[in-house]
XYZ file of C-alpha atoms in Angstrom:
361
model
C -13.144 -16.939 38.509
C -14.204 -19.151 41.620
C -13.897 -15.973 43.869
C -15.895 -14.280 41.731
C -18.920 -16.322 40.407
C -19.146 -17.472 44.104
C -19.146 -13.829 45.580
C -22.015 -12.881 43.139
C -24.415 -16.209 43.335
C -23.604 -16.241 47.298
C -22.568 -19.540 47.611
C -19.326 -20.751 49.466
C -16.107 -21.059 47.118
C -14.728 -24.510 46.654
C -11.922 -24.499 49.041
C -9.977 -27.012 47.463
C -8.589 -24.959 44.685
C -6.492 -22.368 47.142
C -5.252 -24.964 49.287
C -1.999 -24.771 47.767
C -1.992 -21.130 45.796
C 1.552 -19.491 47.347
C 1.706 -15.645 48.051
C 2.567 -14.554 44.521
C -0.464 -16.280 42.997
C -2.497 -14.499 45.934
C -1.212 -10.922 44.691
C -2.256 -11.659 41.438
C -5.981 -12.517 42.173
C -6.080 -9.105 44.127
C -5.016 -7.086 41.226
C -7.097 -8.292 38.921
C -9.751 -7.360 41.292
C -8.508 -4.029 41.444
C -8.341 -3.883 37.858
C -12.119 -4.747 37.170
C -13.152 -3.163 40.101
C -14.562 -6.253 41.600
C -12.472 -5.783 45.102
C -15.161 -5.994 47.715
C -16.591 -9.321 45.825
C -13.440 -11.111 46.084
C -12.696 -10.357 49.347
C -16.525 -11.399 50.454
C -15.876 -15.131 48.871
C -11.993 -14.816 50.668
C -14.011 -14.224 54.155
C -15.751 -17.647 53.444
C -12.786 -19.854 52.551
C -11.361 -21.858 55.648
C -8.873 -20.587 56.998
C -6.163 -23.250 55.897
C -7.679 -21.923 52.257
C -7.219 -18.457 52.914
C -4.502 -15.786 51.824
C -1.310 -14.651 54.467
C -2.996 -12.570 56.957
C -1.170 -9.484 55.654
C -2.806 -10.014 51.963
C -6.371 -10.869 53.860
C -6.516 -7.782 56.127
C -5.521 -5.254 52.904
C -8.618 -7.059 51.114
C -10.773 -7.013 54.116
C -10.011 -3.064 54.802
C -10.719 -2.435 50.937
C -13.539 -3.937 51.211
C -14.657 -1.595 54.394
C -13.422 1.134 52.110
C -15.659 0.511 49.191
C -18.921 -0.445 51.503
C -18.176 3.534 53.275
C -18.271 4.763 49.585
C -21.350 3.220 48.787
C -23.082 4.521 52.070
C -22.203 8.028 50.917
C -22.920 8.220 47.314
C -26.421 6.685 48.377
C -26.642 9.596 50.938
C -25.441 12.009 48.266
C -28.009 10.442 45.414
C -30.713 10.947 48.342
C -29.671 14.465 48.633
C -29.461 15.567 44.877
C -32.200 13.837 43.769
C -34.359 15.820 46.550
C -32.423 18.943 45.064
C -33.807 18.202 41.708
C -37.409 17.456 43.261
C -37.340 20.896 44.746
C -36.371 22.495 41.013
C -39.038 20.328 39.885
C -36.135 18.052 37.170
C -37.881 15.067 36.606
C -34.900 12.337 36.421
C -34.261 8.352 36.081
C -31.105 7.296 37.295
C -29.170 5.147 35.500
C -26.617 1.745 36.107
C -24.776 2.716 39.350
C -26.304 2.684 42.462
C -29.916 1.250 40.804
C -26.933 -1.705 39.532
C -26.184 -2.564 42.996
C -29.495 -3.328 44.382
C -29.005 -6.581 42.826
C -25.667 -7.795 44.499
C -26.037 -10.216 47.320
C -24.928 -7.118 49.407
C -25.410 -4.104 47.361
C -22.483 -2.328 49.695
C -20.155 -4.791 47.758
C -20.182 -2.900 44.310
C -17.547 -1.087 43.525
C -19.772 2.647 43.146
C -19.224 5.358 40.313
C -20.688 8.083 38.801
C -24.634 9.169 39.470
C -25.648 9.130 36.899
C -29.267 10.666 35.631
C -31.439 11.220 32.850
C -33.041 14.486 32.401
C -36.595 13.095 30.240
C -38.814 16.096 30.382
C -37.966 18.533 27.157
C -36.467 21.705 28.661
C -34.966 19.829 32.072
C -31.445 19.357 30.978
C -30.989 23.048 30.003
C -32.717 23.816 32.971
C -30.210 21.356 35.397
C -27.385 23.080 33.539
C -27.987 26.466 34.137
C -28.548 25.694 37.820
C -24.971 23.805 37.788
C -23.847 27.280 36.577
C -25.274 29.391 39.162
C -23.901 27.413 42.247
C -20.445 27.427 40.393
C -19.645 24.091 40.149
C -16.890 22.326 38.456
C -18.123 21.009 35.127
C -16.734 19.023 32.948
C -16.926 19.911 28.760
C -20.528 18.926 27.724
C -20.521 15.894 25.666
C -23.323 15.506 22.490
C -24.972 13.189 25.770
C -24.312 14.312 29.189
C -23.215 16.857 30.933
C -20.865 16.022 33.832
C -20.349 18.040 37.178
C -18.809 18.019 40.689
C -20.307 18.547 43.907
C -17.137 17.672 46.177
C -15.628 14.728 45.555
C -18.958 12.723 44.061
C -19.079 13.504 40.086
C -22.326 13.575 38.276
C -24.047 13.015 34.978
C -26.683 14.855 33.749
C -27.723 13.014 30.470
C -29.736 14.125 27.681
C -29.919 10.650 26.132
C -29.536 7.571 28.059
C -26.549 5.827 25.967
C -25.839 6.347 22.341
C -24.537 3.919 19.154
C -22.194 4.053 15.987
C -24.936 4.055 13.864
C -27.735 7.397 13.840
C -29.873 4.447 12.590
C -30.147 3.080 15.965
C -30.104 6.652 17.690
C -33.673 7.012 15.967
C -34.775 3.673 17.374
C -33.992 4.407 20.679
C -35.017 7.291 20.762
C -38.520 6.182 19.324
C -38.636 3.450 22.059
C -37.757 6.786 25.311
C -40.326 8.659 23.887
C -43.044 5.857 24.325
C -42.086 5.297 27.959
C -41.772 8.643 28.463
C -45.246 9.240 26.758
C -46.832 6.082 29.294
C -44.467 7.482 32.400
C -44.294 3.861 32.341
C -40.677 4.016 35.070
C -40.129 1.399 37.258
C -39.311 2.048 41.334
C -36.147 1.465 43.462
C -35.859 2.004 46.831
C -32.810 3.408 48.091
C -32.078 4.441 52.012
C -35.551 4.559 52.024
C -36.529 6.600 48.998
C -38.080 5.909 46.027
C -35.845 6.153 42.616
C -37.599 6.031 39.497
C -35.624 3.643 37.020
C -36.065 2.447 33.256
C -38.562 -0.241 33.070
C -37.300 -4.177 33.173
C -36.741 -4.945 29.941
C -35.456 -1.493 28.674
C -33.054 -1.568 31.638
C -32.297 -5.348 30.807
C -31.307 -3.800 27.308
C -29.410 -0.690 28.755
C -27.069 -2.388 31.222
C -26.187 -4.714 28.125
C -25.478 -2.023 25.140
C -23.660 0.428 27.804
C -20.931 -2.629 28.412
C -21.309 -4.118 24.536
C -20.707 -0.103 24.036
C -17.424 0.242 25.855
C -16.294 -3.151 24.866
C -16.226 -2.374 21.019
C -14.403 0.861 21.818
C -11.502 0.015 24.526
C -13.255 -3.157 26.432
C -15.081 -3.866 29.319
C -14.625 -5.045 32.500
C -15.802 -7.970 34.700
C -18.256 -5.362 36.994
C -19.999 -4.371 34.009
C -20.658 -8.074 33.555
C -21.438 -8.840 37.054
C -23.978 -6.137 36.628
C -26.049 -7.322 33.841
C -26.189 -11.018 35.109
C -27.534 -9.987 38.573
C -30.096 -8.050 36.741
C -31.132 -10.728 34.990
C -30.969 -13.123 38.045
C -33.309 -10.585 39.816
C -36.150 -10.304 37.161
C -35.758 -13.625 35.856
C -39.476 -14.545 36.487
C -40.698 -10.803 35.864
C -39.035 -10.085 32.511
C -41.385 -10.054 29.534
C -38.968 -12.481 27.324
C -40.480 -11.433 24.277
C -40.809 -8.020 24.942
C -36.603 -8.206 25.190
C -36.096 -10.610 22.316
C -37.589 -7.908 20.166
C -35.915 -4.855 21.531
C -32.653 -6.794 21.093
C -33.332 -7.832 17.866
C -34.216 -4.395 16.555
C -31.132 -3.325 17.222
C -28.758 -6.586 16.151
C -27.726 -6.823 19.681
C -28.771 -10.441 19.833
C -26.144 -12.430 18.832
C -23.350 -10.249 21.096
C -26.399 -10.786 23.664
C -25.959 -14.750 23.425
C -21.712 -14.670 23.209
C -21.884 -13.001 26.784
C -24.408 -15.267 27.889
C -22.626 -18.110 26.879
C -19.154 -16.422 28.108
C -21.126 -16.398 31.758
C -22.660 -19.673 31.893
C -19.141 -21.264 30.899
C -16.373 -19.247 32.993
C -18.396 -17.490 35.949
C -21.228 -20.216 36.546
C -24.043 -18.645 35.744
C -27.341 -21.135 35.033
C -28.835 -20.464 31.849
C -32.387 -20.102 33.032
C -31.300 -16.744 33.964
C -31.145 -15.169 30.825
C -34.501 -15.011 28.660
C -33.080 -16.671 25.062
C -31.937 -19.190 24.036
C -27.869 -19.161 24.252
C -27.157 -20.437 20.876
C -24.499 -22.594 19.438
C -21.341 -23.034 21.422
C -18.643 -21.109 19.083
C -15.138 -19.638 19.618
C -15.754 -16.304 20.902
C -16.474 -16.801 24.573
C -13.212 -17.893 24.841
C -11.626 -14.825 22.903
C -13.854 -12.296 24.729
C -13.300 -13.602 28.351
C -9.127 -13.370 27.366
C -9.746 -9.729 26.050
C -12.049 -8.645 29.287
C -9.184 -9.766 32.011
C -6.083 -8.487 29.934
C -8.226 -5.018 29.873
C -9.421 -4.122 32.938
C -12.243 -1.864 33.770
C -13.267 -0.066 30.870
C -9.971 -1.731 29.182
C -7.878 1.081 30.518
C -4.997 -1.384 31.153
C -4.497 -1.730 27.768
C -4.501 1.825 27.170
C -1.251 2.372 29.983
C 1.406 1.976 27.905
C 0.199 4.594 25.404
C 2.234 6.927 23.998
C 1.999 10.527 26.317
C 2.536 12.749 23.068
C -1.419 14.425 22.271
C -1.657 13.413 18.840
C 0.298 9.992 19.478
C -1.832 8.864 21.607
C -5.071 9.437 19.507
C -3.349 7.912 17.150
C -2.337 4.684 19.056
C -6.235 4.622 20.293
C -7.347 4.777 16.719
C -5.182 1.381 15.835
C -6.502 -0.078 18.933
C -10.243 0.453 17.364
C -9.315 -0.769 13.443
C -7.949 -4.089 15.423
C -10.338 -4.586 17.703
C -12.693 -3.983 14.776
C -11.119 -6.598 12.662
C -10.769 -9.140 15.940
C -14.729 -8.893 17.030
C -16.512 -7.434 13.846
C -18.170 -10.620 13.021
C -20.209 -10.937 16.446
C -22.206 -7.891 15.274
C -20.977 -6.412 12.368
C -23.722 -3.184 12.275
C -21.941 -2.108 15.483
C -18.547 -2.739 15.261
C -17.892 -2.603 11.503
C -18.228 1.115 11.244
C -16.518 2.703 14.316
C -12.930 3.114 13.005
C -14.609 5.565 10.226
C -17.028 7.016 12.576
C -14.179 7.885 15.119
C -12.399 9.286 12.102
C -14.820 11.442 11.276
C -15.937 12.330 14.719
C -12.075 13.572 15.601
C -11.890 15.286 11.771
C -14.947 17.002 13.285
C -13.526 18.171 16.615
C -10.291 19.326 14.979
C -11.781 21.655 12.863
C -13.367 23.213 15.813
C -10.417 23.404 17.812
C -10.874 20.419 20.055
């Protein structure tokens, strides 16, 4: 975790504790960057240890030329975001993007997250349909449409075209958010990014604030999440710390009984990656047990928790069903640290694959 909270607050890792780590322990810490995606990070705070601190050369150099590797993918997904997004300006698609490459504006070099998807939201009625049909007509590769986003390839970069910008359990909370896009769509009330020079409309503070957090509470519940969706959130909140209307959060959060998961992962932060509490905008709560139990679940998972999902059976209808006993537990494990959310997702997968069997899926 050293590596880590030190590559993301940009400060100089204590060089003390790797004085003595051997070659085994080094191979380790590199694959559980590669496992949360968090490569280029590590390898930033490994460039600042002394040399006497550092890794055998043949460990360093495969870091430092992963890290070259992921700061040439970011320079061409930005290119590529540049390019479709002026593509969708000359269809006349009014879009936000979403997470991604908006996410690593906030990294002490924004080269140094690991990039994704693009992935945008179509907000004017009659846009997504619109984006879709043009996807069709220059014969790209598209992925099955999803109840939210539509997903496409233009070479090797994949995009989302999203209809909603994230989704819950519950339809109760589908309503609420929906109720709370339609008022900043009604105001137009985006914030702006600038990337390679262009501006990038974006959700406003607090709503993104709220985003970045339910999209990672989102996967966690399901398989888990990793420690880039967590590195994420914190920056954001490092980054509007003295803009962020605080109540204006607090109340979105609350609406939706995201608060108390909100404070766990604050509290996780402050206690195993060093983050200072005046960065988030609540209070953090009473110490309790789950910290602990979350931080073990995100590093035994991986990004997205798709190490724990390797050794599933290969078998179709096996391996639904071994995904479908990793939700009841999980359920069981977490329910408590917001029971609206987590409570009812073995039954709504249930249904949801009951659903998609009858149709053939």
């Amino acid at each position: 975790m050293e590596l880590l909270s030190s590559a993301i607050w940009d400060v100089s890792p204590a060089a003390t504790f790797f004085t003595s780590i051997d070659e085994k322990t080094w191979k380790e810490v590199f694959r559980y960057a590669s496992m949360h995606s968090v490569d280029a990070l590590m390898a930033s705070s490994v460039r600042r240890l002394p040399k006497e601190s550092q890794p055998p050369s043949k460990l360093r150099i495969g870091a430092y030329l992963q890290m070259e590797n992921i700061e040439d993918a970011n320079r061409k997904l930005n290119r590529q975001l540049i390019e479709i997004s002026e593509i969708y300006r000359s269809l006349d698609l009014k879009f936000l993007l979403l997470k991604g490459q908006g996410n690593a504006l906030y990294y002490p070099d924004p080269l140094h997250r690991s990039p994704g998807d693009i992935d945008l939201f179509l907000y004017r009625e009659g846009d997504y349909e619109k984006a879709k049909q043009w996807i069709k007509d220059m014969n790209y590769e598209m992925e099955v449409e999803s109840p939210h986003h539509q997903g496409y390839n233009i070479g090797d970069t994949h995009i989302e075209n999203h209809r909603l910008i994230t989704y819950f359990v519950r339809k109760k909370y589908d309503r609420l958010l929906q109720q709370e896009v339609d008022e900043i769509i009604g105001q137009q009330s985006f914030d702006l990014v600038e990337i390679e020079g262009k501006a990038i409309q974006v959700l406003p503070t607090e709503m993104n604030a709220f985003f970045i957090f339910q999209h990672m509470f989102r996967h966690f519940i399901y398989t888990g999440t990793g420690m880039r969706q967590l590195c994420d959130w914190l920056l954001f909140l490092k980054a509007h710390k003295t803009s962020i209307r605080k109540e204006k959060l607090l109340k979105l959060t609350e609406k939706f009984d995201l608060l108390r998961p909100m404070r766990i992962f604050a509290q996780l932060a402050v206690t195993y990656l060093n983050a200072s509490p005046d960065i988030f905008p609540f209070e953090l709560g009473k110490p309790n047990r789950y910290p602990r139990l979350l931080m073990e679940d995100i590093l035994n998972g991986g990004q997205f928790g798709f190490y724990r999902l390797k050794g599933q059976p290969k078998t179709l209808w096996r391996g639904r069903w071994h995904r479908y006993k990793l939700t009841v537990k999980r359920s069981f494990l977490f329910g408590a640290i917001a029971p609206s959310h987590v409570y009812p997702l073995p039954f709504h997968k249930l249904i949801h694959r009951v659903k998609l069997t009858l149709k053939g899926s």
